[in-house]
Short mmCIF file of C-alpha atoms in Angstrom, two decimals:
data_model
loop_
_atom_site.label_atom_id
_atom_site.label_comp_id
_atom_site.label_asym_id
_atom_site.label_seq_id
_atom_site.Cartn_x
_atom_site.Cartn_y
_atom_site.Cartn_z
CA MET A 401 0.01 -0.06 -0.04
CA SER A 402 1.46 3.43 -1.02
CA GLU A 403 1.93 6.19 1.33
CA SER A 404 -0.67 8.26 -0.35
CA THR A 405 -3.43 5.91 0.97
CA HIS A 406 -2.16 4.51 4.33
CA HIS A 407 -0.59 6.62 7.09
CA THR A 408 0.33 5.88 10.73
CA ILE A 409 -1.04 7.79 13.68
CA ARG A 410 1.16 8.53 16.61
CA ARG A 411 0.50 10.31 19.82
CA ALA A 412 3.35 12.83 19.37
CA ALA A 413 2.12 13.98 15.94
CA ALA A 414 -0.18 17.03 15.81
CA ARG A 415 -3.56 16.25 14.61
CA PRO A 416 -3.79 17.79 10.99
CA ARG A 417 -7.09 18.91 9.41
CA GLY A 418 -9.28 15.87 8.35
CA TRP A 419 -11.63 15.73 5.34
CA CYS A 420 -14.58 13.32 4.50
CA CYS A 421 -15.80 11.74 1.25
CA SER A 422 -18.63 9.40 0.35
CA PHE A 423 -19.39 6.94 -2.31
CA SER A 424 -22.81 5.74 -3.39
CA GLY A 425 -21.80 2.38 -3.87
CA VAL A 426 -18.95 0.00 -3.88
CA PRO A 427 -16.63 0.85 -6.79
CA ASP A 428 -15.15 -1.60 -9.30
CA SER A 429 -11.98 -3.07 -8.20
CA PRO A 430 -9.87 -6.31 -8.74
CA GLU A 431 -10.15 -7.04 -5.29
CA HIS A 432 -13.90 -7.66 -5.45
CA ARG A 433 -12.91 -11.10 -6.73
CA ALA A 434 -13.23 -13.88 -4.03
CA LEU A 435 -9.79 -14.79 -2.43
CA PRO A 436 -8.43 -18.43 -3.19
CA SER A 437 -8.40 -20.65 -0.08
CA SER A 438 -4.45 -20.58 -0.32
CA ALA A 439 -4.30 -16.62 0.06
CA GLY A 440 -1.45 -15.71 2.31
CA VAL A 441 -1.30 -14.18 5.70
CA GLY A 442 -3.00 -10.99 4.74
CA ALA A 443 -6.20 -12.89 3.72
CA GLN A 444 -6.94 -15.12 6.57
CA LYS A 445 -10.32 -16.66 7.06
CA LEU A 446 -11.54 -17.51 10.47
CA PRO A 447 -15.23 -19.11 10.94
CA PRO A 448 -16.99 -17.13 13.72
CA PRO A 449 -17.51 -19.17 16.83
CA LYS A 450 -21.12 -19.67 18.05
CA SER A 451 -19.90 -18.52 21.46
CA PRO A 452 -16.55 -16.90 22.17
CA LEU A 453 -13.52 -19.09 22.95
CA ALA A 454 -12.63 -17.08 26.18
CA PRO A 455 -15.18 -16.79 29.07
CA SER A 456 -16.08 -13.22 30.25
CA PHE A 457 -16.22 -12.35 33.77
CA HIS A 458 -18.90 -9.51 33.49
CA SER A 459 -21.22 -10.77 30.93
CA SER A 460 -22.66 -13.93 29.33
CA PRO A 461 -22.29 -14.27 25.39
CA SER A 462 -25.66 -16.19 25.10
CA SER A 463 -27.90 -14.22 22.75
CA LYS A 464 -25.87 -10.98 23.04
CA LEU A 465 -24.00 -11.39 19.71
CA ALA A 466 -27.28 -11.84 17.75
CA GLY A 467 -28.29 -8.60 16.51
CA LEU A 468 -24.84 -7.12 16.74
CA ILE A 469 -22.50 -9.38 14.75
CA ASP A 470 -23.63 -11.62 11.71
CA PRO A 471 -22.13 -14.96 12.25
CA ARG A 472 -21.87 -15.75 8.52
CA ARG A 473 -18.81 -13.63 7.87
CA ILE A 474 -15.38 -12.90 9.38
CA LEU A 475 -12.37 -12.01 7.05
CA SER A 476 -12.01 -9.95 4.00
CA PRO A 477 -9.40 -7.74 2.49
CA GLY A 478 -9.55 -4.01 1.32
CA ARG A 479 -7.85 -0.77 1.08
CA VAL A 480 -7.80 1.33 4.17
CA SER A 481 -7.44 5.15 4.86
CA PRO A 482 -6.78 5.52 8.42
CA ILE A 483 -7.51 8.49 10.91
CA ASP A 484 -6.53 9.43 14.37
CA SER A 485 -9.15 8.16 16.91
CA GLU A 486 -9.24 10.84 19.55
CA GLY A 487 -5.37 10.95 19.51
CA SER A 488 -5.05 7.17 20.38
CA PRO A 489 -1.55 6.08 19.06
CA ALA A 490 -2.71 2.39 18.37
CA VAL A 491 -5.77 2.80 16.31
CA ALA A 492 -6.74 4.24 13.00
CA VAL A 493 -10.19 4.39 11.51
CA GLY A 494 -11.15 4.86 7.76
CA GLU A 495 -13.48 3.86 4.95
CA SER A 496 -12.98 0.71 2.77
CA GLU A 497 -13.26 2.23 -0.89
CA ASP A 498 -13.55 -1.22 -2.56
CA GLU A 499 -14.04 -3.64 0.47
CA ALA A 500 -14.96 -7.22 -0.71
CA LEU A 501 -18.27 -8.65 0.13
CA PRO A 502 -18.74 -12.43 0.62
CA ARG A 503 -20.45 -14.22 -2.12
CA ASP A 504 -23.51 -15.04 -0.05
CA GLN A 505 -24.37 -11.35 0.46
CA PRO A 506 -25.44 -9.05 -2.33
CA ALA A 507 -23.29 -5.87 -3.00
CA PRO A 508 -24.94 -2.60 -1.65
CA ALA A 509 -27.40 -1.05 -4.24
CA ALA A 510 -26.51 2.29 -5.80
CA GLY A 511 -28.99 4.11 -3.50
CA ALA A 512 -27.80 2.41 -0.23
CA ALA A 513 -26.35 4.47 2.54
CA PRO A 514 -23.06 5.85 1.49
CA PHE A 515 -19.66 4.98 3.05
CA VAL A 516 -18.01 7.72 4.97
CA ALA A 517 -14.18 8.20 4.81
CA VAL A 518 -12.02 10.46 7.05
CA ARG A 519 -8.31 10.86 6.24
CA GLU A 520 -5.45 12.48 7.96
CA ASP A 521 -2.51 13.92 6.24
CA ASP A 522 0.24 12.16 8.27
CA GLU A 523 3.26 10.87 6.60
CA GLU A 524 4.68 8.40 9.24
CA GLY A 525 4.95 4.77 8.91
CA GLY A 526 3.03 1.68 10.10
CA GLY A 527 4.33 1.57 13.71
CA GLY A 528 2.39 -1.37 15.78
CA LEU A 529 -0.66 -1.32 13.79
CA ASP A 530 -0.64 -4.93 12.52
CA LEU A 531 -4.55 -5.75 12.00
CA ARG A 532 -7.14 -4.15 9.79
CA LEU A 533 -10.55 -4.57 11.39
CA SER A 534 -13.51 -3.90 8.95
CA LEU A 535 -16.87 -3.26 10.50
CA ARG A 536 -19.89 -3.46 8.23
CA GLY A 537 -23.32 -2.42 9.39
CA ARG A 538 -26.58 -3.90 8.35
CA ASP A 539 -27.30 -0.54 6.29
CA GLY A 540 -24.30 -1.44 4.21
CA ARG A 541 -21.94 1.36 5.67
CA CYS A 542 -18.49 0.19 6.38
CA VAL A 543 -15.88 1.42 8.68
CA VAL A 544 -12.27 0.08 8.56
CA MET A 545 -9.82 0.37 11.62
CA GLU A 546 -6.02 -0.24 11.67
CA LEU A 547 -5.17 -1.62 15.06
CA ASP A 548 -2.81 -3.14 17.37
CA SER A 549 -3.90 -6.75 17.58
CA ALA A 550 -2.45 -7.51 20.96
CA VAL A 551 -4.48 -4.65 22.65
CA LEU A 552 -7.52 -5.99 21.01
CA ARG A 553 -7.09 -9.56 22.00
CA HIS A 554 -6.16 -8.46 25.60
CA SER A 555 -9.29 -6.38 25.76
CA SER A 556 -11.89 -8.48 24.71
CA ALA A 557 -12.50 -12.05 25.22
CA PHE A 558 -14.43 -12.40 22.12
CA PHE A 559 -11.68 -11.06 19.88
CA ALA A 560 -8.99 -13.01 21.71
CA GLY A 561 -10.47 -16.14 20.05
CA MET A 562 -10.82 -14.50 16.62
CA VAL A 563 -7.89 -12.36 15.96
CA PRO A 564 -4.75 -14.07 14.57
CA ASP A 565 -1.85 -14.12 16.74
CA ALA A 566 1.07 -11.79 15.69
CA SER A 567 3.50 -14.48 16.71
CA GLY A 568 2.01 -16.92 14.12
CA SER A 569 2.81 -14.62 11.10
CA GLY A 570 6.23 -14.68 9.63
CA SER A 571 5.54 -12.29 6.80
CA GLY A 572 6.94 -9.20 8.57
CA GLU A 573 4.15 -6.95 6.98
CA GLY A 574 2.83 -4.02 8.99
CA ALA A 575 -0.57 -2.79 9.06
CA GLY A 576 -2.69 -4.79 6.67
CA GLY A 577 -0.73 -8.01 7.30
CA LYS A 578 -3.77 -9.38 9.08
CA ARG A 579 -7.33 -8.40 8.11
CA MET A 580 -10.52 -9.16 9.75
CA GLU A 581 -14.23 -8.28 8.88
CA VAL A 582 -17.36 -8.23 11.15
CA ASP A 583 -20.65 -8.08 9.07
CA GLY A 584 -24.18 -7.37 10.19
CA VAL A 585 -23.42 -4.78 12.96
CA ASP A 586 -26.57 -3.10 14.12
CA ASN A 587 -25.14 -0.17 15.75
CA LEU A 588 -21.91 0.50 13.66
CA GLU A 589 -21.03 3.82 15.49
CA ALA A 590 -21.18 2.28 19.00
CA PHE A 591 -19.21 -0.77 17.97
CA LYS A 592 -16.47 1.42 16.52
CA GLU A 593 -16.51 3.47 19.74
CA ALA A 594 -16.25 0.43 21.87
CA VAL A 595 -13.19 -0.64 19.97
CA GLU A 596 -11.74 2.70 20.22
CA LEU A 597 -12.40 2.57 23.99
CA MET A 598 -10.11 -0.30 24.22
CA PHE A 599 -7.09 2.14 23.41
CA GLU A 600 -8.25 4.92 25.83
CA PRO A 601 -6.07 5.30 28.78
CA ASP A 602 -8.51 7.50 30.63
CA ALA A 603 -12.09 5.69 29.78
CA MET A 604 -14.03 7.92 31.98
CA ARG A 605 -12.81 11.20 30.45
CA TRP A 606 -13.92 9.76 27.14
CA LEU A 607 -17.24 8.83 28.14
CA SER A 608 -17.86 12.13 29.96
CA ARG A 609 -17.39 13.80 26.42
CA ALA A 610 -19.55 11.24 24.81
CA GLY A 611 -22.57 11.56 27.10
CA VAL A 612 -25.10 9.07 28.62
CA SER A 613 -26.88 7.93 25.47
CA ARG A 614 -23.63 6.86 23.70
CA ALA A 615 -22.16 5.41 26.82
CA ILE A 616 -25.31 3.09 27.03
CA ALA A 617 -24.84 2.03 23.44
CA VAL A 618 -21.24 1.32 24.04
CA LEU A 619 -22.18 -0.63 27.16
CA GLU A 620 -24.23 -2.86 25.19
CA VAL A 621 -21.61 -3.52 22.46
CA SER A 622 -18.98 -4.01 25.21
CA SER A 623 -21.14 -6.87 26.98
CA SER A 624 -21.57 -8.42 23.54
CA ILE A 625 -17.86 -8.80 22.96
CA MET A 626 -17.15 -9.19 26.56
CA PHE A 627 -14.94 -6.23 27.07
CA ASP A 628 -14.83 -5.98 30.85
CA ARG A 629 -13.06 -2.87 31.29
CA GLY A 630 -15.42 -1.20 28.85
CA ILE A 631 -18.33 -2.48 30.94
CA GLU A 632 -16.95 -1.43 34.22
CA SER A 633 -16.06 2.05 32.88
CA CYS A 634 -19.47 2.54 31.25
CA LEU A 635 -21.46 1.41 34.40
CA LYS A 636 -19.43 3.48 36.49
CA TYR A 637 -19.84 6.78 34.45
CA ILE A 638 -23.65 6.03 34.03
CA GLU A 639 -24.15 5.45 37.64
CA ALA A 640 -22.55 8.87 38.53
CA VAL A 641 -24.48 11.02 36.01
CA PRO A 642 -28.25 12.12 35.77
CA TRP A 643 -30.38 10.47 33.09
CA ASN A 644 -33.34 11.71 31.25
CA GLU A 645 -36.46 9.39 30.93
CA ASN A 646 -35.41 8.22 27.32
CA GLU A 647 -31.87 7.25 28.57
CA GLU A 648 -33.57 5.53 31.42
CA GLU A 649 -35.68 3.39 29.10
CA LYS A 650 -32.51 2.59 26.95
CA LEU A 651 -30.82 1.51 29.87
CA LYS A 652 -33.49 -0.78 31.20
CA HIS A 653 -33.63 -2.26 27.78
CA VAL A 654 -29.85 -3.12 27.82
CA PHE A 655 -30.24 -4.74 31.29
CA ALA A 656 -33.20 -6.86 29.91
CA ARG A 657 -31.07 -7.99 27.00
CA CYS A 658 -27.69 -8.37 28.71
CA THR A 659 -26.41 -10.12 32.00
CA PHE A 660 -23.75 -8.18 34.05
CA ASP A 661 -22.00 -9.21 37.06
CA GLU A 662 -23.84 -8.21 40.23
CA LEU A 663 -20.91 -6.57 41.93
CA VAL A 664 -20.36 -4.26 38.95
CA CYS A 665 -23.83 -3.15 38.10
CA LYS A 666 -25.43 -2.94 41.59
CA ASP A 667 -25.06 0.55 41.91
CA VAL A 668 -26.89 1.34 38.59
CA LEU A 669 -29.43 -1.24 39.59
CA ALA A 670 -30.12 0.63 42.76
CA ARG A 671 -30.98 3.70 40.76
CA LEU A 672 -33.32 1.65 38.31
CA GLN A 673 -35.30 -0.28 40.87
CA GLN A 674 -36.23 -0.48 44.33
CA GLN A 675 -34.08 -3.06 46.23
CA ASP A 676 -36.27 -3.66 49.27
CA ARG A 677 -39.55 -3.67 47.31
CA SER A 678 -41.46 -1.79 49.76
CA SER A 679 -45.20 -1.53 49.24
CA SER A 680 -46.41 1.25 47.07
CA GLU A 681 -49.85 1.17 48.60
CA ASP A 682 -48.43 2.16 52.05
CA LEU A 683 -46.49 4.95 50.40
CA THR A 684 -49.58 6.11 48.51
CA VAL A 685 -51.60 6.33 51.79
CA GLN A 686 -48.85 8.26 53.46
CA LEU A 687 -48.58 10.78 50.80
CA VAL A 688 -52.43 11.27 50.77
CA GLU A 689 -52.37 11.71 54.54
CA SER A 690 -49.54 14.19 54.56
CA VAL A 691 -51.54 16.19 51.84
CA THR A 692 -54.83 16.21 53.91
CA SER A 693 -53.06 17.02 57.23
CA GLY A 694 -50.79 19.84 55.65
CA THR A 695 -51.23 23.16 57.32
CA ASN A 696 -49.80 25.24 54.57
CA ASN A 697 -52.54 26.18 52.05
CA GLY A 698 -50.37 26.81 49.02
CA ALA A 699 -48.03 23.79 49.61
CA ARG A 700 -51.20 21.70 50.23
CA LYS A 701 -52.69 22.58 46.82
CA GLU A 702 -49.31 22.17 44.94
CA LEU A 703 -49.04 18.58 46.42
CA GLN A 704 -52.55 17.87 45.61
CA SER A 705 -51.79 18.54 42.05
CA LEU A 706 -48.70 16.53 42.23
CA VAL A 707 -50.25 13.44 43.72
CA THR A 708 -53.43 13.55 41.49
CA GLY A 709 -51.04 13.45 38.23
CA LEU A 710 -49.16 10.46 39.76
CA LEU A 711 -52.29 8.51 40.54
CA SER A 712 -54.20 9.34 37.56
CA LYS A 713 -54.81 6.43 35.16
CA SER A 714 -53.71 8.38 32.20
CA SER A 715 -50.37 9.22 33.86
CA VAL A 716 -47.09 7.66 32.46
CA TYR A 717 -46.29 6.86 36.01
CA HIS A 718 -49.36 4.84 36.84
CA LYS A 719 -49.91 1.86 34.75
CA ASP A 720 -52.52 -0.04 36.86
CA LEU A 721 -54.20 0.12 40.26
CA SER A 722 -51.83 -1.87 42.10
CA GLY A 723 -50.48 1.11 43.85
CA LEU A 724 -53.91 2.63 45.00
CA ASN A 725 -55.56 1.02 47.76
CA LYS A 726 -59.41 1.78 47.72
CA GLY A 727 -60.12 0.78 51.50
CA SER A 728 -57.18 3.16 52.76
CA LEU A 729 -58.57 6.00 50.54
CA TYR A 730 -61.85 5.54 52.00
CA GLN A 731 -60.62 5.35 55.41
CA ILE A 732 -58.90 8.89 54.87
CA CYS A 733 -62.40 9.95 53.45
CA ARG A 734 -64.26 9.01 56.51
CA SER A 735 -61.59 10.71 58.79
CA CYS A 736 -62.09 13.91 56.99
CA LEU A 737 -65.81 13.44 57.17
CA SER A 738 -65.62 13.07 61.01
CA SER A 739 -63.43 16.33 61.10
CA LEU A 740 -66.18 18.05 59.17
CA VAL A 741 -68.87 16.79 61.48
CA GLU A 742 -66.92 17.93 64.46
CA LEU A 743 -66.38 21.48 63.10
CA PHE A 744 -70.11 21.92 62.43
CA VAL A 745 -70.90 20.73 65.98
CA GLU A 746 -68.49 23.20 67.20
CA GLY A 747 -69.78 26.02 65.04
CA SER A 748 -73.32 25.36 66.06
CA ARG A 749 -72.63 25.92 69.63
CA PRO A 750 -74.25 29.19 71.10
CA VAL A 751 -71.45 31.66 71.63
CA GLU A 752 -71.90 35.24 72.55
CA GLY A 753 -70.76 37.89 70.05
CA ALA A 754 -71.21 38.45 66.41
CA GLY A 755 -68.01 36.64 65.34
CA GLN A 756 -69.23 33.14 66.75
CA SER A 757 -69.13 31.70 63.29
CA MET A 758 -65.68 33.01 62.53
CA THR A 759 -63.59 31.97 65.59
CA VAL A 760 -62.91 28.77 67.21
CA SER A 761 -61.89 28.12 70.91
CA GLY A 762 -58.34 26.63 71.14
CA SER A 763 -57.49 27.39 67.42
CA SER A 764 -55.82 30.20 65.92
CA LYS A 765 -57.50 29.98 62.56
CA PRO A 766 -61.16 30.80 61.77
CA MET A 767 -63.88 28.31 61.34
CA VAL A 768 -64.28 29.09 57.64
CA GLU A 769 -60.78 28.29 56.99
CA ARG A 770 -60.87 25.04 58.78
CA ILE A 771 -64.05 23.82 57.22
CA SER A 772 -62.86 24.87 53.74
CA LYS A 773 -59.62 22.87 54.18
CA GLN A 774 -61.64 19.58 55.05
CA THR A 775 -64.23 20.27 51.99
CA GLU A 776 -61.11 20.72 49.70
CA ASN A 777 -59.69 17.57 50.94
CA LEU A 778 -62.80 15.62 50.34
CA ASN A 779 -63.17 17.17 46.96
CA TRP A 780 -59.45 16.29 45.96
CA LEU A 781 -60.18 12.61 47.38
CA PHE A 782 -63.38 12.39 45.29
CA ASP A 783 -61.49 13.38 42.09
CA ILE A 784 -58.90 10.61 42.69
CA LEU A 785 -61.65 8.05 43.31
CA VAL A 786 -63.47 9.27 40.12
CA ASN A 787 -60.43 9.17 37.91
CA ASN A 788 -59.80 5.64 39.10
CA ASP A 789 -63.35 4.36 38.74
CA MET A 790 -63.75 3.98 42.58
CA ALA A 791 -66.14 6.59 43.41
CA GLU A 792 -69.58 4.85 43.68
CA ASP A 793 -69.03 4.15 47.29
CA PHE A 794 -68.41 7.83 47.92
CA VAL A 795 -71.75 8.71 46.49
CA GLU A 796 -73.36 6.34 48.98
CA LEU A 797 -71.10 7.71 51.73
CA TRP A 798 -72.10 11.34 51.12
CA ALA A 799 -75.76 10.49 50.70
CA LYS A 800 -75.84 8.93 54.26
CA GLN A 801 -74.46 12.16 55.95
CA GLU A 802 -77.76 12.70 57.79
CA GLU A 803 -76.07 14.62 60.81
CA LEU A 804 -74.48 17.13 58.35
CA ILE A 805 -77.65 17.60 56.39
CA ARG A 806 -79.54 18.36 59.82
CA MET A 807 -76.81 20.81 60.88
CA HIS A 808 -76.80 22.55 57.48
CA GLU A 809 -79.94 24.21 57.88
CA GLN A 810 -78.80 25.74 61.23
CA ALA A 811 -75.34 26.64 60.36
CA SER A 812 -74.04 29.90 59.11
CA PRO A 813 -74.33 30.75 55.34
CA MET A 814 -70.68 31.74 55.45
CA PHE A 815 -69.34 28.11 55.85
CA ARG A 816 -72.40 25.97 55.22
CA TYR A 817 -72.16 26.33 51.59
CA GLU A 818 -68.87 24.59 51.59
CA LEU A 819 -70.86 21.24 52.15
CA SER A 820 -72.78 22.04 48.75
CA ARG A 821 -69.36 22.36 47.10
CA ILE A 822 -68.92 18.72 47.83
CA SER A 823 -72.51 18.08 46.53
CA ALA A 824 -71.59 19.88 43.35
CA SER A 825 -68.82 17.52 42.63
CA VAL A 826 -70.92 14.66 43.00
CA PHE A 827 -73.69 15.94 40.98
CA THR A 828 -71.41 16.98 38.23
CA ALA A 829 -69.87 13.62 38.10
CA LEU A 830 -73.34 11.92 37.82
CA GLY A 831 -74.60 14.24 35.30
CA LYS A 832 -71.61 13.49 33.19
CA GLY A 833 -72.11 9.65 33.49
CA ARG A 834 -68.70 9.23 35.22
CA ILE A 835 -70.38 7.29 38.21
CA GLN A 836 -72.74 4.56 37.84
CA CYS A 837 -74.81 4.00 40.99
CA PRO A 838 -77.98 2.31 41.82
CA SER A 839 -81.25 4.18 41.61
CA ASP A 840 -81.76 4.06 45.29
CA THR A 841 -78.44 5.64 45.98
CA ARG A 842 -79.24 8.37 43.56
CA SER A 843 -82.53 9.02 45.16
CA GLN A 844 -81.12 9.33 48.68
CA LEU A 845 -78.35 11.61 47.42
CA PHE A 846 -80.92 14.10 46.11
CA HIS A 847 -83.50 13.53 48.87
CA GLY A 848 -80.66 14.85 51.26
CA TRP A 849 -78.63 17.32 49.27
CA PHE A 850 -80.86 18.82 46.73
CA ARG A 851 -82.48 21.36 48.98
CA PRO A 852 -79.34 22.55 50.38
CA MET A 853 -77.86 23.11 46.87
CA LEU A 854 -80.97 25.42 46.27
CA MET A 855 -80.17 27.40 49.34
CA ASP A 856 -76.44 27.60 48.62
CA PHE A 857 -76.20 28.28 44.85
CA GLY A 858 -76.05 32.02 45.39
CA TRP A 859 -72.98 31.65 47.67
CA LEU A 860 -71.46 29.13 45.26
CA GLN A 861 -71.69 31.80 42.49
CA ARG A 862 -70.07 34.62 44.79
CA CYS A 863 -67.37 32.28 46.09
CA SER A 864 -66.90 29.83 43.17
CA LYS A 865 -63.09 28.81 43.96
CA GLY A 866 -62.79 27.35 40.64
CA LEU A 867 -66.30 25.92 40.38
CA ASP A 868 -68.12 26.61 37.05
CA VAL A 869 -71.76 27.07 37.96
CA ARG A 870 -72.83 26.77 34.33
CA ILE A 871 -71.55 23.21 34.26
CA LEU A 872 -72.92 22.58 37.51
CA GLU A 873 -76.47 23.77 36.50
CA GLU A 874 -76.26 21.36 33.33
CA ASN A 875 -75.11 18.48 35.12
CA LEU A 876 -77.44 18.95 38.12
CA GLY A 877 -80.39 18.66 35.76
CA GLN A 878 -78.93 15.79 33.94
CA ALA A 879 -78.42 13.90 37.06
CA LEU A 880 -81.88 14.69 38.20
CA LEU A 881 -83.29 13.13 35.01
CA THR A 882 -81.88 9.88 35.97
CA LEU A 883 -84.36 9.49 38.75
CA PRO A 884 -87.55 7.84 38.47
CA LEU A 885 -90.31 10.29 36.89
CA GLN A 886 -92.41 10.39 40.22
CA HIS A 887 -89.34 11.33 42.25
CA GLN A 888 -88.23 13.89 39.46
CA GLN A 889 -91.65 15.58 39.72
CA SER A 890 -91.31 16.26 43.53
CA LEU A 891 -87.91 17.71 42.99
CA PHE A 892 -88.84 19.81 39.95
CA GLU A 893 -91.87 21.10 41.90
CA GLU A 894 -89.54 22.37 44.72
CA TRP A 895 -86.91 23.79 42.25
CA PHE A 896 -89.96 25.71 40.45
CA ARG A 897 -91.09 27.44 43.77
CA CYS A 898 -87.43 28.36 44.70
CA PHE A 899 -86.49 29.67 41.18
CA ALA A 900 -89.73 31.77 41.12
CA SER A 901 -88.89 33.30 44.44
CA ARG A 902 -85.20 33.80 44.32
CA GLY A 903 -84.35 33.92 40.77
CA THR A 904 -80.57 33.73 39.85
CA GLU A 905 -79.80 32.93 43.53
CA CYS A 906 -81.12 29.39 42.29
CA PRO A 907 -79.83 27.25 39.60
CA ASN A 908 -81.52 27.26 36.51
CA LEU A 909 -82.91 23.85 35.46
CA SER A 910 -85.32 24.99 32.66
CA ARG A 911 -83.85 22.72 30.00
CA ALA A 912 -84.09 19.80 32.34
CA PHE A 913 -87.54 20.77 33.56
CA GLN A 914 -88.86 20.71 29.84
CA VAL A 915 -87.47 17.20 29.37
CA TRP A 916 -89.14 15.98 32.40
CA TRP A 917 -92.42 17.76 31.31
CA ARG A 918 -92.19 16.09 27.83
CA ARG A 919 -91.39 12.79 29.26
CA SER A 920 -94.31 12.85 31.93
CA PHE A 921 -97.22 14.55 29.93
CA VAL A 922 -96.70 14.60 26.15
CA ARG A 923 -98.16 11.41 24.72
CA SER A 924 -95.64 9.47 22.88
CA SER A 925 -96.56 7.47 19.57
CA VAL A 926 -94.88 4.42 21.25
CA ASP A 927 -96.65 2.99 24.41
CA VAL A 928 -94.26 1.51 26.95
CA ARG A 929 -95.73 -1.84 28.31
CA ARG A 930 -95.33 -2.81 31.89
#
C-alpha cells in the first residue's frame, strides 16, 4: 500500500485537518474477486464461533452477539485510509473504498447508505498497527480500523479467540498484514467506539465527553464482545450522572438483554429499581395523609396537583391500580368527614358575640378556613376516586351524612355552602355519567342534598373557588333526570317554587324541566308496556 493511501497515527504527531468523502456504492476493483483458499497471511479466514472461546467475567455471550454481529462472515481484504481516533496511538479508522463482500451477500445497491471516509495527512509509517478490522453495518456502511491486535486480544475475550496471533505470522508485514471483517453490525458507531475505548488510557474522560446515550450504546456492545474494562467504565460513568427518561428506558432495555456481574452493576440497579420492594400502597396512603393534614394552604394545593397527576390512570407513572388501595383512601375520606362533622358541631354551639361563626376556641384559625380545608380535602379525594373508577361508594357515603344535612339548616351561610361544594362535585360526576350508582343511592343523594344546593347556589356563585356554576347547572339537571319520573316531579316542583322566588340565586334547571315535562305528559307514539 502506498504512502498516499495509508498513514500511521502517532500520539506525538499534531492532528492535521481531516476531510470526508462518500461513495454511493462499492466501486469496481479487482479485489472484489473472491480470494482463493490459498491466500497468504494477509487474507486469513476464520469461521465465527457460536460462542466466544474465552469466558467473560462480567457478561454472558448467550444471545448477545445476535443482532450485533452476523455469524456468517469474518475475514475479507480491502484498502484502508486511517485516521486518528481521539489521539490514540494504536488505532486508525477509515473507510473501505473497495471492500470485498462475501459471495452469499449481495453488494449494496446504488441508492444504499453511503460509506464515510475521514483521512488524516500524516506521513509516518506503520508502527504497531498490525491488524485491519473492517466493520460492516446492516445498512451497508463500512468502517475500517487499523489496530494493534495485541490490545484487541487483551481487551476483549471475544476478539481473543478471533484475532490471529502476531507470533504466528512470519511475513513481517506491517498494517494490513492481517485483516478481519465483522458483518451485520446493528449499531456501527457504537461498535467502533467500543473498540476505540480499548485504546483509551482514560475511559471515564472519554465517556464524559460522549454523554449518557452513547455510553449506554457502548455498554451494550462491550457486553456482547466481553470487553470487561469497557463494561466497568460505562457502568461507573452511567451511575454517577443524571439520566433523562429516554436514557433510562434505553438502559432498562440493555439490562433486559444483557447479563452483568452483580458486583459491577449493583449501583446502577439501585437507581433503576427498588431493592427492598416496599409497598407502593403504603407509600400512597402516607402521601395522601400528608396532604390532607398539611397546614400550609399553598403547599397543600401544590401537592394535591402532584399526587393527582401521579395517581391518574392516564399518567405515565401509573400503569395499573396496584399502587392505589381503595380501602385506605376511603378510610381517609371517613376521617375527613368526621373532622367536618366535629367542626359543624363546634360551629353550632351558642357563643356570645357576632363573630361566633368565624372563631374557634383553642384554634388560631377561623372556622371558615378550617371547614374549607376539609371540604377541599374531600373534593380532592373524590376526584382521585373518580379518575380511578372507585367513586360509587363515595356517593353512598355522602348521601348518608344525615347529621351534616341536619346541621346545614342551622349553620351560618358563611361556611355551610362548603358542604354544597362537595355535593356539586358529586352531582356533576353523576350528570356526566362518570359514576354509575343504583337508583336508590341516587334518590337518597337528591333527597338529602338537593334542597341545600338550592339554598347555597348564590354563595357558590359569589365564592366559586374554581367551580363553574354553568356546568353545575347543566349536570345537576342531567343527574336529576336519571331518577324515577315520580321522584323527578317532586324535586322539579321544589325547584320551580325556589326559582320563582329567588331567581338567579337558584340554579336554572329549565332545560331539564322541559325534558321531564315532555317525558311525563306529552303522549308518545310508542306505548311502553309494563
